[in-house]
Short mmCIF file of C-alpha atoms in Angstrom, two decimals:
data_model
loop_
_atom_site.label_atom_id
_atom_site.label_comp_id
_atom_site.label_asym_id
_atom_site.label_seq_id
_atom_site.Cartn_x
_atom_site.Cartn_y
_atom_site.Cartn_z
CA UNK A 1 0.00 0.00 0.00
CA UNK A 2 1.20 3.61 -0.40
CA UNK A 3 2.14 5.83 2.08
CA UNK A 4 6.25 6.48 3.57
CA UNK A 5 6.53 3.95 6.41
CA UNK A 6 6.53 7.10 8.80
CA UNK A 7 3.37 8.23 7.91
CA UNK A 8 2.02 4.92 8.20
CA UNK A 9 4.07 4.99 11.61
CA UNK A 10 2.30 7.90 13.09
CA UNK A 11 -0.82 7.62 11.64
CA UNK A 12 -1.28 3.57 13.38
CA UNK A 13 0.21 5.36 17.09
CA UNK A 14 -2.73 7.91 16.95
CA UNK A 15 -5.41 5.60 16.08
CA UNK A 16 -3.59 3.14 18.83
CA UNK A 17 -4.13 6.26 21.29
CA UNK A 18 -7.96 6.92 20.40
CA UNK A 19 -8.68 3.14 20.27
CA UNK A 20 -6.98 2.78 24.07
CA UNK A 21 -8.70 6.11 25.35
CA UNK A 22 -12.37 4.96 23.94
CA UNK A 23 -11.89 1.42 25.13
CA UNK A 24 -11.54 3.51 28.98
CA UNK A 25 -14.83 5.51 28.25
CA UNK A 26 -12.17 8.48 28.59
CA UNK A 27 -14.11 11.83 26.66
CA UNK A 28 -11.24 13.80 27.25
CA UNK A 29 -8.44 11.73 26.37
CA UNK A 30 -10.62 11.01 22.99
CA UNK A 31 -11.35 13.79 22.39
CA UNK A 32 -8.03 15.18 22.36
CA UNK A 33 -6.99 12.82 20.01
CA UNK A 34 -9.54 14.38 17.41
CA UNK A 35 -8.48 17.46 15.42
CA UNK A 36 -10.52 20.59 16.49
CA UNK A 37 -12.66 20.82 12.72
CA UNK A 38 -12.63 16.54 12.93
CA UNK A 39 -15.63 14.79 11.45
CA UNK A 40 -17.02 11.59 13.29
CA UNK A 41 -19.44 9.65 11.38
CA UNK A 42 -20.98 5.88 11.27
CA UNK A 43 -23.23 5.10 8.41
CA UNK A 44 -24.41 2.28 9.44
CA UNK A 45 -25.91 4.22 12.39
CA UNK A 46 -27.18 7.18 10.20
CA UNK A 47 -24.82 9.72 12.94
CA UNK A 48 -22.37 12.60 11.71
CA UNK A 49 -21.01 14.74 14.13
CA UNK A 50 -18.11 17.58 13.26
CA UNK A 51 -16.00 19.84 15.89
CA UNK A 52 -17.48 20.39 18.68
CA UNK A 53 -20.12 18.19 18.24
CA UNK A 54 -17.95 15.23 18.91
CA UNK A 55 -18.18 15.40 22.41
CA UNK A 56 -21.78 14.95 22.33
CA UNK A 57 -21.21 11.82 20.18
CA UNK A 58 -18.79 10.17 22.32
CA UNK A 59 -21.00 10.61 25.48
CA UNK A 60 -23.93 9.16 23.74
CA UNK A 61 -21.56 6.19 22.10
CA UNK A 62 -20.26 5.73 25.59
CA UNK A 63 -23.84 5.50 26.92
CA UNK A 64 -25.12 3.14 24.67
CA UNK A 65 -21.86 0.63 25.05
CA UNK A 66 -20.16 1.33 28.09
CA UNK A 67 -18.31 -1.56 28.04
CA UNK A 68 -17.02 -0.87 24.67
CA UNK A 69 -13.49 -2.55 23.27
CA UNK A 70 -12.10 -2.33 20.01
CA UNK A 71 -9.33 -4.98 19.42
CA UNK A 72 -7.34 -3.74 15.70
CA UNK A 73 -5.83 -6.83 13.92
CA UNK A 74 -4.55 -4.87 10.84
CA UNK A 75 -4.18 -1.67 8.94
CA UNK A 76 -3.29 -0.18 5.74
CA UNK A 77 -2.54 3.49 4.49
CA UNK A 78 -3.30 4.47 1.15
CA UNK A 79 -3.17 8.19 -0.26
CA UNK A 80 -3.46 9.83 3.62
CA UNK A 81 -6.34 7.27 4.21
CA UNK A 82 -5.78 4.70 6.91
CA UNK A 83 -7.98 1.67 7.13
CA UNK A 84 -8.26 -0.32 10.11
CA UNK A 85 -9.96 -3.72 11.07
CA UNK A 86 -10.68 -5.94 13.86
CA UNK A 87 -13.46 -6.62 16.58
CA UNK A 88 -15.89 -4.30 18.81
CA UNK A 89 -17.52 -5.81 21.82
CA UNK A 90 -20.14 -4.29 24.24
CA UNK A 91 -23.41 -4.53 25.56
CA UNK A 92 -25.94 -2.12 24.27
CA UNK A 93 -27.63 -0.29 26.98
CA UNK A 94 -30.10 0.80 25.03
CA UNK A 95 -32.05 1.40 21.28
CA UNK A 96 -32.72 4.19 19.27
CA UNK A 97 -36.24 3.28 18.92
CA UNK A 98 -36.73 2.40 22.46
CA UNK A 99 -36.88 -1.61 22.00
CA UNK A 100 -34.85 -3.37 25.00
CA UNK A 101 -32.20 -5.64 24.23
CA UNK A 102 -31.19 -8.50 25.86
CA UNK A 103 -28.20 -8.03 27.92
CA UNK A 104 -25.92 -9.88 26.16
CA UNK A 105 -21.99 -8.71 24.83
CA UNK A 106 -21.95 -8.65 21.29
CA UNK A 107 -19.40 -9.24 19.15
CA UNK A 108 -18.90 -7.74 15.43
CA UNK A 109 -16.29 -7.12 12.96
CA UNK A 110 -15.27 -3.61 12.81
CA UNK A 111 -13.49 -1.41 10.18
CA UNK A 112 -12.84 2.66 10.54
CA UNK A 113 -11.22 4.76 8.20
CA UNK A 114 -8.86 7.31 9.34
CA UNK A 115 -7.48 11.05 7.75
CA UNK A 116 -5.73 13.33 9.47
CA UNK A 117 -4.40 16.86 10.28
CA UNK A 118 -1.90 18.58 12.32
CA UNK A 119 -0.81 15.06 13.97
CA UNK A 120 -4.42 14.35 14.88
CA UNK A 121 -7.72 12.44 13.63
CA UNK A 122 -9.17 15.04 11.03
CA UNK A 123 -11.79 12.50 10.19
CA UNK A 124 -13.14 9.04 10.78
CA UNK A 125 -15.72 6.82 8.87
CA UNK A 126 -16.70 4.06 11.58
CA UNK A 127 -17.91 0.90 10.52
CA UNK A 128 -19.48 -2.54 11.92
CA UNK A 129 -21.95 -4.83 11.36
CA UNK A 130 -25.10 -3.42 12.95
CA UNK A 131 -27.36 -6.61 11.89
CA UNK A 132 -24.89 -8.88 13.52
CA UNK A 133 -25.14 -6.62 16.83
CA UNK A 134 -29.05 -6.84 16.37
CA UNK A 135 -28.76 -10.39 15.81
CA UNK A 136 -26.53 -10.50 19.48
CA UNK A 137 -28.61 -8.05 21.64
CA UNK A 138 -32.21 -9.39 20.13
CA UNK A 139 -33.34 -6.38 18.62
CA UNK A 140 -34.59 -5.67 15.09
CA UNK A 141 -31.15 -4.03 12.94
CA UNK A 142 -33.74 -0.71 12.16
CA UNK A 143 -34.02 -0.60 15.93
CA UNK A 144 -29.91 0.78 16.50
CA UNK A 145 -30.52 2.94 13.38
CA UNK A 146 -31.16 6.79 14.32
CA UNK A 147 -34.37 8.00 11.81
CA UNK A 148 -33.09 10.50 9.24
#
């Protein structure tokens, strides 16, 4: 893959920082990580949240899984993008639509895309399987999904 081993250096020690800081609920310590103009989204939960907005989304993401882990297996960096992949686990707390889950720890396959600025995330794209965490916490997938 492109990208000067350096740059691929830096970019895996920041993401290693954000991943240990969100797997300790820690808004601060994430949020520091996060360029001031950064851009957190996850399509597959319909959410978008930019500057200072972010704290607001990590609160709520904290919430909802506050036993959240991320384990990364592997990366690549291409043209200033770095993709990542492993696991998430946590136990929803809650739904979007209201609907109870189960109680149990779910386990999905994760992958986030990464950009950044001045040393810092600049923006991420957050991915997982939100049927297979519906599947887990017995809840219908359109349950997790915010309403646009």
């Amino acid at each position: 893959m492109g990208g000067t081993s350096p740059e691929l250096k830096e970019a895996v020690e920041i993401v290693a920082r954000l991943a240990e800081a969100k797997c300790r609920q820690d808004v601060a310590a994430s949020r520091a990580v996060y360029h001031r103009d950064a851009v957190l989204e996850s399509p597959p939960l319909g959410s978008r949240s930019a500057g200072p907005e972010i704290d607001s989304a990590l609160q709520s993401w904290f919430a909802f899984a506050p036993d959240y882990r991320v384990r990364l297996d592997g990366h690549g960096l291409d043209d200033g993008t770095l993709c990542c992949w492993g696991e998430i686990s946590f136990t929803p707390a809650f739904t979007a639509s209201g609907a109870e889950p189960n109680g149990a720890r779910v386990e999905v396959p994760v992958f986030i895309l990464f950009r950044f600025a001045d040393g810092q995330v600049a923006w991420e794209s957050f991915h997982f399987d939100v049927a297979g965490v519906a599947r887990q916490c017995g809840v219908a997938a359109s349950d997790l999904v915010r309403a646009s």
